[in-house]
Short mmCIF file of C-alpha atoms in Angstrom, two decimals:
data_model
loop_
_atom_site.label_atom_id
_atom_site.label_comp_id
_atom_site.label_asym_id
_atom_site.label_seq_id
_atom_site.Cartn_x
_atom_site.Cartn_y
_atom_site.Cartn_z
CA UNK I 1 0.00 0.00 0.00
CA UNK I 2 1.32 3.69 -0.65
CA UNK I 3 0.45 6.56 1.87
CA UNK I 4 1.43 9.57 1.38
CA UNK I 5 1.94 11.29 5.35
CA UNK I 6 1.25 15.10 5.63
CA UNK I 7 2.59 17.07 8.90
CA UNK I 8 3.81 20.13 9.69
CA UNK I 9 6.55 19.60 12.05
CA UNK I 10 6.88 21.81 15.29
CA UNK I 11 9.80 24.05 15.68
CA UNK I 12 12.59 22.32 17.04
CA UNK I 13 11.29 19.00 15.21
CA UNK I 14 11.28 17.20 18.88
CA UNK I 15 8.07 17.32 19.96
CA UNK I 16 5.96 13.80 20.61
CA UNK I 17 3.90 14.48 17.93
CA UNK I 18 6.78 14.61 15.65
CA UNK I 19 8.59 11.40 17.46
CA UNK I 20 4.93 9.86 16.38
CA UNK I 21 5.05 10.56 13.24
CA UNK I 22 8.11 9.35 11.99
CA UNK I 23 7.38 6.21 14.12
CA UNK I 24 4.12 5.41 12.36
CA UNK I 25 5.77 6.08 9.04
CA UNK I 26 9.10 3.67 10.06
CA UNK I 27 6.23 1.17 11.71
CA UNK I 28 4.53 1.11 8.22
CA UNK I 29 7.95 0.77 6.01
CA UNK I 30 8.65 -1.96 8.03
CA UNK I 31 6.00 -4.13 7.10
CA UNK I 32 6.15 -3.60 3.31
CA UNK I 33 4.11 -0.83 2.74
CA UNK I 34 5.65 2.47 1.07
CA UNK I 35 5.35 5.68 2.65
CA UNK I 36 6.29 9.00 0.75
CA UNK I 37 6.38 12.56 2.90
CA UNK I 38 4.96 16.33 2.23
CA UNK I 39 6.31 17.76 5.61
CA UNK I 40 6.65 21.73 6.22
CA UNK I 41 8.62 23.08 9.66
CA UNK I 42 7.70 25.42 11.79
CA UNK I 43 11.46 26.47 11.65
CA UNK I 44 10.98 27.88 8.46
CA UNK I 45 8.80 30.99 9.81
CA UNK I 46 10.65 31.15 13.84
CA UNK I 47 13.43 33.16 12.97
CA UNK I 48 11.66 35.51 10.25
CA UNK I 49 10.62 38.89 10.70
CA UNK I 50 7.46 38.17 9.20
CA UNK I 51 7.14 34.89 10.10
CA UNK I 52 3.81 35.50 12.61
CA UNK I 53 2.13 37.29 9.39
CA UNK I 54 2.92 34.58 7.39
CA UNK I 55 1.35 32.54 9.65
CA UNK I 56 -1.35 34.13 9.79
CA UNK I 57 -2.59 33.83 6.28
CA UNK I 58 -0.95 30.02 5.83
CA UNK I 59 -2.99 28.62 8.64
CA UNK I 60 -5.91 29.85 6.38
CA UNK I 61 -5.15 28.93 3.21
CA UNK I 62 -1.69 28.07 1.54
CA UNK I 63 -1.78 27.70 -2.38
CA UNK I 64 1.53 26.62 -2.41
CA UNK I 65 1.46 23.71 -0.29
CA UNK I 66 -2.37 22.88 -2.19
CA UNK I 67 0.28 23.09 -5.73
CA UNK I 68 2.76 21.13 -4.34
CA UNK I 69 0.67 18.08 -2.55
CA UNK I 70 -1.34 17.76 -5.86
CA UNK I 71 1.45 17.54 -7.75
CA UNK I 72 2.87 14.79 -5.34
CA UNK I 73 -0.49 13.20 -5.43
CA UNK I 74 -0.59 12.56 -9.33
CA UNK I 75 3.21 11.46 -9.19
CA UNK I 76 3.17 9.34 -6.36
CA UNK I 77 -0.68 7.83 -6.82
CA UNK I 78 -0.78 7.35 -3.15
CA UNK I 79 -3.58 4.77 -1.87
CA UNK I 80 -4.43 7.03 1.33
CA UNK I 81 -3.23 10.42 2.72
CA UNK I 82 -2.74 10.19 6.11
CA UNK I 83 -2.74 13.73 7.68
CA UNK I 84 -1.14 14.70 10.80
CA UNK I 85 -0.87 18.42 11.72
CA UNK I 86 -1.55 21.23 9.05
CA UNK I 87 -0.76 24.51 10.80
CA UNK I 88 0.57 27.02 10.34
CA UNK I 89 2.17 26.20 6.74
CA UNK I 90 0.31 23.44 5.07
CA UNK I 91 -3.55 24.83 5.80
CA UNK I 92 -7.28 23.09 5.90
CA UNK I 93 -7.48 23.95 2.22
CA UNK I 94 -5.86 20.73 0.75
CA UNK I 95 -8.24 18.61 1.80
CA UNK I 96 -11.38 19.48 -0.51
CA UNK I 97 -8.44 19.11 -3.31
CA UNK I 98 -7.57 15.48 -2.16
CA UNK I 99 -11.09 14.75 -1.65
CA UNK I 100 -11.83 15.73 -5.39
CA UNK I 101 -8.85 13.59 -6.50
CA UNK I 102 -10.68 10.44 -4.84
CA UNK I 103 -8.21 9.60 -2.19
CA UNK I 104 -9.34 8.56 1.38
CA UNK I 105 -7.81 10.68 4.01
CA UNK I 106 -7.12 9.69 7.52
CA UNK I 107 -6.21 12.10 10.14
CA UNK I 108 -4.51 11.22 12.83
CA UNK I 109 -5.20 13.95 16.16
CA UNK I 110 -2.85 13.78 18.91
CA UNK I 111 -4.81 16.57 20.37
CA UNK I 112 -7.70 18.42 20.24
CA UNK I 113 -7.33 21.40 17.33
CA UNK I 114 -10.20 20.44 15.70
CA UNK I 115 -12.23 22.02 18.40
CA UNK I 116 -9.84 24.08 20.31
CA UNK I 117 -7.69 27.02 18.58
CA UNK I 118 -4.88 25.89 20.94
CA UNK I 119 -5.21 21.64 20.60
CA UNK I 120 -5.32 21.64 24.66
CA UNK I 121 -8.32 22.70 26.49
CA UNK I 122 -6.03 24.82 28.52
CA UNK I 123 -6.47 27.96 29.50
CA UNK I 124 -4.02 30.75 30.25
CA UNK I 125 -4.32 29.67 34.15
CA UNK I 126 -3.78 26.13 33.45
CA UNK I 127 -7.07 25.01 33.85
CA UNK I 128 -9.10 22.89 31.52
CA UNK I 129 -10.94 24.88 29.61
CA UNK I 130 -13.94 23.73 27.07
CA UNK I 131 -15.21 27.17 26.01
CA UNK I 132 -14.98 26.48 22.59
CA UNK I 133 -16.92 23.74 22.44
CA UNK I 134 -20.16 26.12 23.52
CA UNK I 135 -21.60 29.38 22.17
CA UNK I 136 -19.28 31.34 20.35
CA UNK I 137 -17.45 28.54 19.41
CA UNK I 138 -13.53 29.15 18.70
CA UNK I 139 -14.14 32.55 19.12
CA UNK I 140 -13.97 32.43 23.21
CA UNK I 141 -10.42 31.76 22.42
CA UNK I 142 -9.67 35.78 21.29
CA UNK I 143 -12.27 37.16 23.91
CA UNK I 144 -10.30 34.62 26.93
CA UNK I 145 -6.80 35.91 24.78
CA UNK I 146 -5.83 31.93 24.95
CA UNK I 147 -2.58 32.39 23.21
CA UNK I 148 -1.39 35.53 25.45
CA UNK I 149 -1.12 37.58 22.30
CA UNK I 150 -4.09 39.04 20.59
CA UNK I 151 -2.95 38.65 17.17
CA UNK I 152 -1.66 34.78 17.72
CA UNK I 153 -5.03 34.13 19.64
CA UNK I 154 -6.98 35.81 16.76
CA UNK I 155 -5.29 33.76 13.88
CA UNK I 156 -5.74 30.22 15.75
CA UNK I 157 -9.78 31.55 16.10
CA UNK I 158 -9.83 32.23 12.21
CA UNK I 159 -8.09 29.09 11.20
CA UNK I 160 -10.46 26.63 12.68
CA UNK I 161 -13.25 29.05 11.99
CA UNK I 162 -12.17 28.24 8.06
CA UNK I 163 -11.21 24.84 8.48
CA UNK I 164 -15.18 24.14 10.44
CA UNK I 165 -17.15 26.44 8.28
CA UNK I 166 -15.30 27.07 5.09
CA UNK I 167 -13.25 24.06 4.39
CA UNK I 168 -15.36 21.75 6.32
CA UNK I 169 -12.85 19.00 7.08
CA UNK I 170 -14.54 17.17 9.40
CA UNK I 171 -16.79 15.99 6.27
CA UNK I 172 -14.14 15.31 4.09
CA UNK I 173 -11.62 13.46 6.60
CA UNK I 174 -13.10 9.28 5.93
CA UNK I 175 -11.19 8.23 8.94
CA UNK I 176 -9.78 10.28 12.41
CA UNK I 177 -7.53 8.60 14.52
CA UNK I 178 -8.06 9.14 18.43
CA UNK I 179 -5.58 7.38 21.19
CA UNK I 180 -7.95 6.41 23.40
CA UNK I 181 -11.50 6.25 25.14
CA UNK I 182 -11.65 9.38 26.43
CA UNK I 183 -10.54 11.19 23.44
CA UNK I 184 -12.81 9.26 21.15
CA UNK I 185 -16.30 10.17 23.65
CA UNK I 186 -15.03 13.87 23.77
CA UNK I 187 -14.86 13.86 19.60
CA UNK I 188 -18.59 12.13 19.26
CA UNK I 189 -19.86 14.61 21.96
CA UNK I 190 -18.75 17.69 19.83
CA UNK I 191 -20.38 15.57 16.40
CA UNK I 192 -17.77 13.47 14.84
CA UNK I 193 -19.81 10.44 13.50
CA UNK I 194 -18.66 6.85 16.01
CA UNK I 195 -18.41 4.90 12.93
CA UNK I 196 -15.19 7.41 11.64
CA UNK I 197 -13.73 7.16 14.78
CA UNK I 198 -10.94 4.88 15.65
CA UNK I 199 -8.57 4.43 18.35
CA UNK I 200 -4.78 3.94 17.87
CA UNK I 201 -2.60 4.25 20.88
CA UNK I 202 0.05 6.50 20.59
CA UNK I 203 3.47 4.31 19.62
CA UNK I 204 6.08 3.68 22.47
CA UNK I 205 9.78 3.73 21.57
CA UNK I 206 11.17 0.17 21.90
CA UNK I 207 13.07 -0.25 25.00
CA UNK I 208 15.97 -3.03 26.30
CA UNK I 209 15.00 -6.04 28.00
CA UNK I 210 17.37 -5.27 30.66
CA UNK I 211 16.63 -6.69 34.68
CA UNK I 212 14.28 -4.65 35.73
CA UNK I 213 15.64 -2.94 39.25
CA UNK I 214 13.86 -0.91 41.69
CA UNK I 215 15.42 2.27 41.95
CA UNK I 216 15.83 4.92 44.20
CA UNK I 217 14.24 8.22 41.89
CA UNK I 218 10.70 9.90 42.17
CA UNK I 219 11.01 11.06 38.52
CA UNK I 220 9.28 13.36 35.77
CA UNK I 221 9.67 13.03 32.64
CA UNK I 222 9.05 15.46 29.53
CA UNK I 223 8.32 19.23 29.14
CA UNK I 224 9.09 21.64 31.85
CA UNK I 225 5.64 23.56 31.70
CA UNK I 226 2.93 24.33 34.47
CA UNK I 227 0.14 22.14 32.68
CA UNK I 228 1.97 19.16 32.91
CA UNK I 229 2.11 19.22 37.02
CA UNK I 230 6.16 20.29 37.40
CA UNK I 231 4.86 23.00 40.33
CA UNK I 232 2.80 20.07 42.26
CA UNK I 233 6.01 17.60 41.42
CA UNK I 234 8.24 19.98 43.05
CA UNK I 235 5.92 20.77 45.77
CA UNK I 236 5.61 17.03 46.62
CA UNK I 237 9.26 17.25 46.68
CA UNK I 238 9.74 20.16 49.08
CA UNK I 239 7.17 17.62 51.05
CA UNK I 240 9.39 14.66 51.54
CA UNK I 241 12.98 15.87 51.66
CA UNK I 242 14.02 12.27 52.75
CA UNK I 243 13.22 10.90 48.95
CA UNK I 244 15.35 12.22 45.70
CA UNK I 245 13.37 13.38 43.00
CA UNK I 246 14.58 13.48 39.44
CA UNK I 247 13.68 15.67 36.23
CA UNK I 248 14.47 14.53 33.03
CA UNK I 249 13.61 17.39 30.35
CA UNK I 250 14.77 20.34 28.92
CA UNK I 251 13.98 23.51 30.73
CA UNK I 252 13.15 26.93 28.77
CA UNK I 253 14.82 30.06 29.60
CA UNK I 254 11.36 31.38 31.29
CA UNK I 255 11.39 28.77 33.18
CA UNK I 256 14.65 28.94 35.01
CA UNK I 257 13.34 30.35 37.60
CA UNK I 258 11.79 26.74 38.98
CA UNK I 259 15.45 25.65 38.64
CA UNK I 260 17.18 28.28 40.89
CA UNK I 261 13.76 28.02 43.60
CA UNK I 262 13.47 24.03 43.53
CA UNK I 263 14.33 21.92 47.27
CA UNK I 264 17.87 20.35 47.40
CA UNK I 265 16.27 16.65 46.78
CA UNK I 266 15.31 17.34 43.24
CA UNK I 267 18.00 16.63 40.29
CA UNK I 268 17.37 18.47 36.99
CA UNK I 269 18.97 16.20 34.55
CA UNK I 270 18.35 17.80 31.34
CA UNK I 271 17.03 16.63 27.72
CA UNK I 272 17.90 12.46 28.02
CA UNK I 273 17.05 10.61 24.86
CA UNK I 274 18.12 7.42 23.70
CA UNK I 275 20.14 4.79 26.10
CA UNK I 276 20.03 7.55 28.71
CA UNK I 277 16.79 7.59 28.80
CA UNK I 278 16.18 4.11 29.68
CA UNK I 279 18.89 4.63 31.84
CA UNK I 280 17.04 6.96 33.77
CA UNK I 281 13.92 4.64 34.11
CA UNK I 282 15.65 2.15 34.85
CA UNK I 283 16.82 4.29 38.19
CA UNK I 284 13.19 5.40 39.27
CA UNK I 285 11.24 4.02 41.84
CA UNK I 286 8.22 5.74 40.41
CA UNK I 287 7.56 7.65 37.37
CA UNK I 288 5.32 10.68 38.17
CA UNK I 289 2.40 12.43 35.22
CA UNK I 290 0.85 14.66 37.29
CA UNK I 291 -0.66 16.41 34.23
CA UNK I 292 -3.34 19.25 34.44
CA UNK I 293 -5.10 18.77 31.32
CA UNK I 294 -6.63 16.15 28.68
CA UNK I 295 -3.09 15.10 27.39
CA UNK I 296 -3.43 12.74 24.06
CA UNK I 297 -1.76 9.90 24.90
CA UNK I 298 1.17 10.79 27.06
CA UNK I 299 4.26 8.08 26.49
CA UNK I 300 5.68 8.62 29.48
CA UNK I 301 3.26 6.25 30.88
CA UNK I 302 3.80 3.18 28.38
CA UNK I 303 7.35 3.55 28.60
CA UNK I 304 7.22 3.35 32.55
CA UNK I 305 5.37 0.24 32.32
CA UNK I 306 7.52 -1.14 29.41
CA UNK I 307 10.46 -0.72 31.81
CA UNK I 308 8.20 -2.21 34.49
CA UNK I 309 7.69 0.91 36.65
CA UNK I 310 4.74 2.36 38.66
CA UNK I 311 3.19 5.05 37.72
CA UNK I 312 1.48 7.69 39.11
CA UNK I 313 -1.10 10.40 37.13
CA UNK I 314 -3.52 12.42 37.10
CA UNK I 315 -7.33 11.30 37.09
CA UNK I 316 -8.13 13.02 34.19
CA UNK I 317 -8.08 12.03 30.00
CA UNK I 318 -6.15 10.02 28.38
CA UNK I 319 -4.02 9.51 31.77
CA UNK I 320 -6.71 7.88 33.69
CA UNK I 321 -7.75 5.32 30.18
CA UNK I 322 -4.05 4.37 30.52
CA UNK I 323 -3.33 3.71 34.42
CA UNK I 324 -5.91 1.15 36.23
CA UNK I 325 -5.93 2.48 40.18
CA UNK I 326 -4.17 0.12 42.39
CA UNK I 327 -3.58 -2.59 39.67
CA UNK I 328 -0.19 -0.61 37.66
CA UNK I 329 -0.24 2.48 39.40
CA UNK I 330 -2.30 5.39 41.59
CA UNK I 331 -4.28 8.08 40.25
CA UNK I 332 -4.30 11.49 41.62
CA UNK I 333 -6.84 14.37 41.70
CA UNK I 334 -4.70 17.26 38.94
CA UNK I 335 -3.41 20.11 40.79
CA UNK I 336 -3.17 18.86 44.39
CA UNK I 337 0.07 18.52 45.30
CA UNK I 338 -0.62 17.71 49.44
CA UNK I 339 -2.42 14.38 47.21
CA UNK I 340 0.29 13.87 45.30
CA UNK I 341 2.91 14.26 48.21
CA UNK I 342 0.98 11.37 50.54
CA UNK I 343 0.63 9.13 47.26
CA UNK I 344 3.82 9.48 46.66
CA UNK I 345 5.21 8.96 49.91
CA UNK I 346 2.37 5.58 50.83
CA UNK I 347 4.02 3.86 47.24
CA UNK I 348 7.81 4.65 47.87
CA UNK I 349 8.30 3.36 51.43
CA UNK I 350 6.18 0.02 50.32
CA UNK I 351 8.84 -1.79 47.72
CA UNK I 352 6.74 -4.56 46.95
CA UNK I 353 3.68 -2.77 45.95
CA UNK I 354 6.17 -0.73 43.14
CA UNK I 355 7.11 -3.88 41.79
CA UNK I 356 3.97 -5.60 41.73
CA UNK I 357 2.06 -2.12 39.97
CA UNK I 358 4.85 -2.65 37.71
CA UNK I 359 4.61 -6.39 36.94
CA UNK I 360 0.84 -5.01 36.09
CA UNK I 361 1.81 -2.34 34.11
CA UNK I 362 4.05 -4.35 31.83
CA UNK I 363 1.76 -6.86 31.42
CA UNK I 364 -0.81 -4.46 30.25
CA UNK I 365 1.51 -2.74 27.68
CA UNK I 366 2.48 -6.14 25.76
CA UNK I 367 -1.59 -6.67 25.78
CA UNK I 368 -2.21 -3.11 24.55
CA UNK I 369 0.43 -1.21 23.40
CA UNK I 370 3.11 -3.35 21.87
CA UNK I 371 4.15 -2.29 18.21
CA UNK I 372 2.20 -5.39 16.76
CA UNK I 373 -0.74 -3.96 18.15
CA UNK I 374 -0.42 -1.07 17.16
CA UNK I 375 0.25 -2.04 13.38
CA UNK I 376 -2.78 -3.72 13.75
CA UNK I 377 -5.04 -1.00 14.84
CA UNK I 378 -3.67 0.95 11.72
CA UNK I 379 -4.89 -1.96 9.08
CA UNK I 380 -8.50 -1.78 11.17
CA UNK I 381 -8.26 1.94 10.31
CA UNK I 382 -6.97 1.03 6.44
CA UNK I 383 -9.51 -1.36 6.08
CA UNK I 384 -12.72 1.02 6.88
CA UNK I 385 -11.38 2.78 3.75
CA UNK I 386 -12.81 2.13 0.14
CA UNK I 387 -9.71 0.46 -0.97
CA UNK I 388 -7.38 -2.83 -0.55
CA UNK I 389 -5.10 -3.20 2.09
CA UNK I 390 -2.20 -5.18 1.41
#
């Protein structure tokens, strides 16, 4: 089978959406089927003077990328598109163009931008926010200034304004991909049709079969921002000075600040990728999601129970389809860190209870989210399409 995979890659190119991507597409090689590219970078508009105007008008329409996909389309003769993200370069106007040409299009949402400007049902507090889902639709998001800048906030509003009421891609998209439960109910609840829904858990990096050991670290793993919990992780450190706490993720300049101000028990250890990252599993007692909003499907979690470790996260989206309450991990109420602190405190000091959450947990992932599986979700989402899967 040939897919052709459309995304516009984040700035920076290392987000998990982007680490999805390309894992899909390898995932896909692998088993015989060829996979050709139309990918656009953020990067090319971060460093330009005009880059935000640009923006503006790409997120809208783009007749460049429309030119270039159809001419990829009648070269490559692609059996499915498979579309990813399409702001702010690539736009919601290609798909009435592949629609025309007769290919089925799948559309894979790691978040929620079809309904929120911003993909997170965040607001500027931190709090969950579903405003756009009511009266006024998108357009909450420039009166509640979602994107702290009136003139980001506005073009976000006017892109999924187009892409609902111009373009109208949710009719034209034959198949959206969701990563779990949750996700899929909140997409029929704002009118996506059940029978185009279907749920592919996002794809966990492979990692060694090493002895699995218990540790000594409370760690978090992944971006250094307030909506994924790092304030109540560092709170629930200040809380047990006896335990070390560990941080594995890179840490923006404006966020310094929680560097300089953290308790002496908590280790920043940077961006970790690779062998270093299973490294630093591998140390943990407990891996900690203490996430504040939906999340899409966050890895962290599969890869802590791949490597055998408890988890504990948030009750709340995705987090709570993935962990199972005293069977591979705890769950949480989002934003209290006292919580979080006693939870955290109960599982460390009892050593058999973190490995036998963790025996759970990796149990769970071979059933669920093992790369086989995965593959095979994709065919069950190939194979709703009008056309042969190989």
């Amino acid at each position: 089978m040939k897919i052709l995979y459309i995304h516009n890659s984040y700035a920076g190119n290392n987000s998990g959406e982007e680490h999805a991507a390309e894992g899909l597409a390898y995932l896909l090689t692998q088993n015989g089927h060829e996979v050709s590219w139309y990918r656009r970078s953020s990067d090319e508009i971060a460093q330009s003077k005009f880059g935000a105007v640009k923006a503006f008008f790409t997120g809208i329409y783009n007749p460049v990328a429309v030119a270039e996909i159809k001419r990829i389309l009648e070269d490559f003769k692609p059996d499915l598109v498979q579309i990813q993200n399409i702001y702010p370069l690539i736009s919601p106007a290609i798909f009435g163009m592949i629609k025309k040409m007769g290919i089925p299009i799948v559309m894979r949402c790691p978040n929620y931008r079809l309904f929120c400007p911003n993909g997170l049902h965040l607001d500027t507090k931190g709090k969950v926010c579903e405003s756009c889902l009511g009266k006024g639709r998108e357009w909450n998001g420039v009166s509640k200034n979602c994107e702290s800048s009136r003139l980001k906030s506005t073009g976000y509003a006017l892109r999924n304004f187009f892409a609902r009421a111009f373009w109208k891609i949710q009719d034209d998209v034959d198949a959206f991909i969701v990563q779990s439960e949750f996700q899929k109910q909140k997409f029929i609840q704002n009118g996506i049709p059940e029978k185009k829904l279907f749920i592919v858990p996002g794809l966990t990096p492979s990692v060694p079969k090493n002895e699995t050991k218990l540790g000594d670290l409370v760690s978090f793993v992944g971006r250094i921002s307030p909506e994924k919990g790092i304030i109540e992780f560092l709170e629930a450190a200040r809380n047990l000075p006896e335990i070390t706490f560990a941080i594995a993720g890179g840490v923006d300049e404006s966020f310094q600040g929680l560097v300089k101000s953290s308790p002496p028990n908590v280790q920043w250890k940077g961006y970790l990728k690779g062998n270093e990252l299973d490294q630093f599993y591998q140390d943990s007692r407990i891996i900690v999601v203490p996430g504040k909003w939906y999340e899409g499907f966050p890895n962290v979690i599969t890869r802590a129970m791949q490597h055998s470790k408890p988890v504990i996260t948030s009750n709340l989206g995705a987090m709570a389809s993935i962990i199972d309450h005293e069977i591979n991990g705890l769950l949480v109420e989002p934003g209290h860190s006292s919580q979080l602190s006693t939870v955290i405190g109960r599982l460390y000091n009892n050593p058999e209870l973190c490995k036998q959450f963790g025996k759970a947990g990796f149990l769970k992932a071979q059933e669920n989210y093992s790369r086989e599986i995965i593959y095979q979700n994709l065919l069950n989402v190939y194979s709703s399409l009008p056309i042969k899967v190989a």
